[in-house]
Amino acid sequence: MKRGLCAARAALLVVTGLLLGTGVAAAQTDLAKVLVGRWQGVLQFKKTNTDLTLRITSVKQEDGKWIADGRFGPNPVKIDIDTSGSKPSLRWTGATGIVYDLSLLDDRNLAGTATLTTGQAGQFERERAVKLEKKQ
C-alpha cells in the first residue's frame, strides 16, 4: 500500500513537471510567434508624427523574465516583456533616452506611450502616444 502511494505521488510529480515545462515552452512559442517581426508606426506629436520601426528578432525567458532582442531604428535594443497582465506589455529605452511602454492589443497591434526625457519635453507633456502595426 505504501509503495503504491509513493509510486502514485512520484508519477504525479513527473506529470506535473512535464505539463509545467510544456506550458513554458508553449508560452515562449506563442510570444515569439506574435512578437518576432517588423513593427512600424508613429510617435505622435501635436504638429507632426515621427515614423518608427521596431524589429524584434528573438524572444526568450531568462531568470524567470521574458525579454526580446531587436533593433529600434538602426540601434540594437533589449526589450523587457511583462506578462503579468491580461496582455503582454513591452518596455525599452531608445538611443535618445525616450522610454517606450507599449501593450499588445492583438496579434498585429501595439499601443502605448513614449516618455520623453526632461530636456526633450520642454514645457509640454512628457508622454506621447505610440502605435505600431506588425508588417511581417
PDB file of N, CA and C in Angstrom, residues 51-87:
ATOM      1  N   ASP A  51       8.000  58.687 -37.832  1.00  0.00           N
ATOM      2  CA  ASP A  51       7.894  57.271 -38.190  1.00  0.00           C
ATOM      3  C   ASP A  51       8.838  56.438 -37.335  1.00  0.00           C
ATOM      4  N   LEU A  52       8.355  55.269 -36.913  1.00  0.00           N
ATOM      5  CA  LEU A  52       9.138  54.361 -36.078  1.00  0.00           C
ATOM      6  C   LEU A  52       9.152  52.970 -36.692  1.00  0.00           C
ATOM      7  N   THR A  53      10.275  52.267 -36.532  1.00  0.00           N
ATOM      8  CA  THR A  53      10.357  50.861 -36.918  1.00  0.00           C
ATOM      9  C   THR A  53      11.024  50.091 -35.790  1.00  0.00           C
ATOM     10  N   LEU A  54      10.348  49.063 -35.317  1.00  0.00           N
ATOM     11  CA  LEU A  54      10.877  48.148 -34.310  1.00  0.00           C
ATOM     12  C   LEU A  54      10.950  46.773 -34.947  1.00  0.00           C
ATOM     13  N   ARG A  55      12.139  46.179 -34.941  1.00  0.00           N
ATOM     14  CA  ARG A  55      12.296  44.822 -35.467  1.00  0.00           C
ATOM     15  C   ARG A  55      12.680  43.922 -34.294  1.00  0.00           C
ATOM     16  N   ILE A  56      11.790  42.995 -33.951  1.00  0.00           N
ATOM     17  CA  ILE A  56      12.062  42.042 -32.874  1.00  0.00           C
ATOM     18  C   ILE A  56      12.595  40.771 -33.515  1.00  0.00           C
ATOM     19  N   THR A  57      13.802  40.361 -33.092  1.00  0.00           N
ATOM     20  CA  THR A  57      14.457  39.205 -33.705  1.00  0.00           C
ATOM     21  C   THR A  57      14.358  37.938 -32.870  1.00  0.00           C
ATOM     22  N   SER A  58      14.200  38.075 -31.547  1.00  0.00           N
ATOM     23  CA  SER A  58      14.082  36.878 -30.709  1.00  0.00           C
ATOM     24  C   SER A  58      13.358  37.204 -29.411  1.00  0.00           C
ATOM     25  N   VAL A  59      12.719  36.178 -28.865  1.00  0.00           N
ATOM     26  CA  VAL A  59      12.022  36.275 -27.580  1.00  0.00           C
ATOM     27  C   VAL A  59      12.443  35.067 -26.760  1.00  0.00           C
ATOM     28  N   LYS A  60      12.855  35.310 -25.511  1.00  0.00           N
ATOM     29  CA  LYS A  60      13.274  34.196 -24.656  1.00  0.00           C
ATOM     30  C   LYS A  60      13.020  34.539 -23.196  1.00  0.00           C
ATOM     31  N   GLN A  61      13.089  33.499 -22.385  1.00  0.00           N
ATOM     32  CA  GLN A  61      12.917  33.686 -20.952  1.00  0.00           C
ATOM     33  C   GLN A  61      14.279  33.518 -20.291  1.00  0.00           C
ATOM     34  N   GLU A  62      14.683  34.522 -19.499  1.00  0.00           N
ATOM     35  CA  GLU A  62      15.945  34.487 -18.771  1.00  0.00           C
ATOM     36  C   GLU A  62      15.677  34.810 -17.313  1.00  0.00           C
ATOM     37  N   ASP A  63      16.121  33.926 -16.435  1.00  0.00           N
ATOM     38  CA  ASP A  63      15.945  34.128 -14.995  1.00  0.00           C
ATOM     39  C   ASP A  63      14.498  34.429 -14.624  1.00  0.00           C
ATOM     40  N   GLY A  64      13.565  33.749 -15.282  1.00  0.00           N
ATOM     41  CA  GLY A  64      12.149  33.901 -14.982  1.00  0.00           C
ATOM     42  C   GLY A  64      11.494  35.122 -15.601  1.00  0.00           C
ATOM     43  N   LYS A  65      12.249  35.902 -16.377  1.00  0.00           N
ATOM     44  CA  LYS A  65      11.688  37.098 -17.014  1.00  0.00           C
ATOM     45  C   LYS A  65      11.764  36.951 -18.524  1.00  0.00           C
ATOM     46  N   TRP A  66      10.758  37.468 -19.202  1.00  0.00           N
ATOM     47  CA  TRP A  66      10.731  37.449 -20.661  1.00  0.00           C
ATOM     48  C   TRP A  66      11.454  38.668 -21.200  1.00  0.00           C
ATOM     49  N   ILE A  67      12.312  38.433 -22.194  1.00  0.00           N
ATOM     50  CA  ILE A  67      12.999  39.532 -22.859  1.00  0.00           C
ATOM     51  C   ILE A  67      13.008  39.286 -24.363  1.00  0.00           C
ATOM     52  N   ALA A  68      13.153  40.350 -25.091  1.00  0.00           N
ATOM     53  CA  ALA A  68      13.273  40.249 -26.547  1.00  0.00           C
ATOM     54  C   ALA A  68      14.498  41.043 -26.976  1.00  0.00           C
ATOM     55  N   ASP A  69      15.100  40.594 -28.056  1.00  0.00           N
ATOM     56  CA  ASP A  69      16.199  41.328 -28.676  1.00  0.00           C
ATOM     57  C   ASP A  69      15.700  41.869 -30.000  1.00  0.00           C
ATOM     58  N   GLY A  70      16.203  43.029 -30.361  1.00  0.00           N
ATOM     59  CA  GLY A  70      15.789  43.584 -31.635  1.00  0.00           C
ATOM     60  C   GLY A  70      16.530  44.850 -31.975  1.00  0.00           C
ATOM     61  N   ARG A  71      15.966  45.575 -32.911  1.00  0.00           N
ATOM     62  CA  ARG A  71      16.511  46.859 -33.346  1.00  0.00           C
ATOM     63  C   ARG A  71      15.369  47.869 -33.368  1.00  0.00           C
ATOM     64  N   PHE A  72      15.659  49.038 -32.841  1.00  0.00           N
ATOM     65  CA  PHE A  72      14.702  50.131 -32.889  1.00  0.00           C
ATOM     66  C   PHE A  72      15.340  51.192 -33.758  1.00  0.00           C
ATOM     67  N   GLY A  73      14.832  51.323 -34.982  1.00  0.00           N
ATOM     68  CA  GLY A  73      15.542  52.114 -35.981  1.00  0.00           C
ATOM     69  C   GLY A  73      16.841  51.382 -36.268  1.00  0.00           C
ATOM     70  N   PRO A  74      17.965  52.086 -36.296  1.00  0.00           N
ATOM     71  CA  PRO A  74      19.238  51.417 -36.574  1.00  0.00           C
ATOM     72  C   PRO A  74      19.925  50.856 -35.328  1.00  0.00           C
ATOM     73  N   ASN A  75      19.358  51.089 -34.156  1.00  0.00           N
ATOM     74  CA  ASN A  75      20.039  50.748 -32.904  1.00  0.00           C
ATOM     75  C   ASN A  75      19.530  49.456 -32.278  1.00  0.00           C
ATOM     76  N   PRO A  76      20.455  48.628 -31.749  1.00  0.00           N
ATOM     77  CA  PRO A  76      20.026  47.415 -31.044  1.00  0.00           C
ATOM     78  C   PRO A  76      19.344  47.774 -29.721  1.00  0.00           C
ATOM     79  N   VAL A  77      18.317  46.985 -29.352  1.00  0.00           N
ATOM     80  CA  VAL A  77      17.617  47.204 -28.082  1.00  0.00           C
ATOM     81  C   VAL A  77      17.316  45.870 -27.406  1.00  0.00           C
ATOM     82  N   LYS A  78      17.292  45.924 -26.073  1.00  0.00           N
ATOM     83  CA  LYS A  78      16.786  44.827 -25.249  1.00  0.00           C
ATOM     84  C   LYS A  78      15.420  45.277 -24.772  1.00  0.00           C
ATOM     85  N   ILE A  79      14.439  44.410 -24.935  1.00  0.00           N
ATOM     86  CA  ILE A  79      13.061  44.759 -24.614  1.00  0.00           C
ATOM     87  C   ILE A  79      12.586  43.892 -23.460  1.00  0.00           C
ATOM     88  N   ASP A  80      12.124  44.522 -22.392  1.00  0.00           N
ATOM     89  CA  ASP A  80      11.535  43.794 -21.269  1.00  0.00           C
ATOM     90  C   ASP A  80      10.077  43.516 -21.598  1.00  0.00           C
ATOM     91  N   ILE A  81       9.653  42.270 -21.379  1.00  0.00           N
ATOM     92  CA  ILE A  81       8.272  41.880 -21.653  1.00  0.00           C
ATOM     93  C   ILE A  81       7.613  41.506 -20.334  1.00  0.00           C
ATOM     94  N   ASP A  82       6.538  42.178 -20.010  1.00  0.00           N
ATOM     95  CA  ASP A  82       5.782  41.906 -18.787  1.00  0.00           C
ATOM     96  C   ASP A  82       4.536  41.112 -19.164  1.00  0.00           C
ATOM     97  N   THR A  83       4.449  39.891 -18.655  1.00  0.00           N
ATOM     98  CA  THR A  83       3.305  39.030 -18.961  1.00  0.00           C
ATOM     99  C   THR A  83       2.354  38.903 -17.779  1.00  0.00           C
ATOM    100  N   SER A  84       2.496  39.762 -16.774  1.00  0.00           N
ATOM    101  CA  SER A  84       1.662  39.624 -15.576  1.00  0.00           C
ATOM    102  C   SER A  84       0.232  40.118 -15.786  1.00  0.00           C
ATOM    103  N   GLY A  85       0.012  40.980 -16.758  1.00  0.00           N
ATOM    104  CA  GLY A  85      -1.335  41.489 -17.018  1.00  0.00           C
ATOM    105  C   GLY A  85      -2.095  40.594 -17.974  1.00  0.00           C
ATOM    106  N   SER A  86      -3.250  41.062 -18.398  1.00  0.00           N
ATOM    107  CA  SER A  86      -4.062  40.268 -19.323  1.00  0.00           C
ATOM    108  C   SER A  86      -3.438  40.220 -20.715  1.00  0.00           C
ATOM    109  N   LYS A  87      -2.655  41.231 -21.068  1.00  0.00           N
ATOM    110  CA  LYS A  87      -1.944  41.283 -22.352  1.00  0.00           C
ATOM    111  C   LYS A  87      -0.481  41.618 -22.074  1.00  0.00           C
TER     112      LYS A  87
END
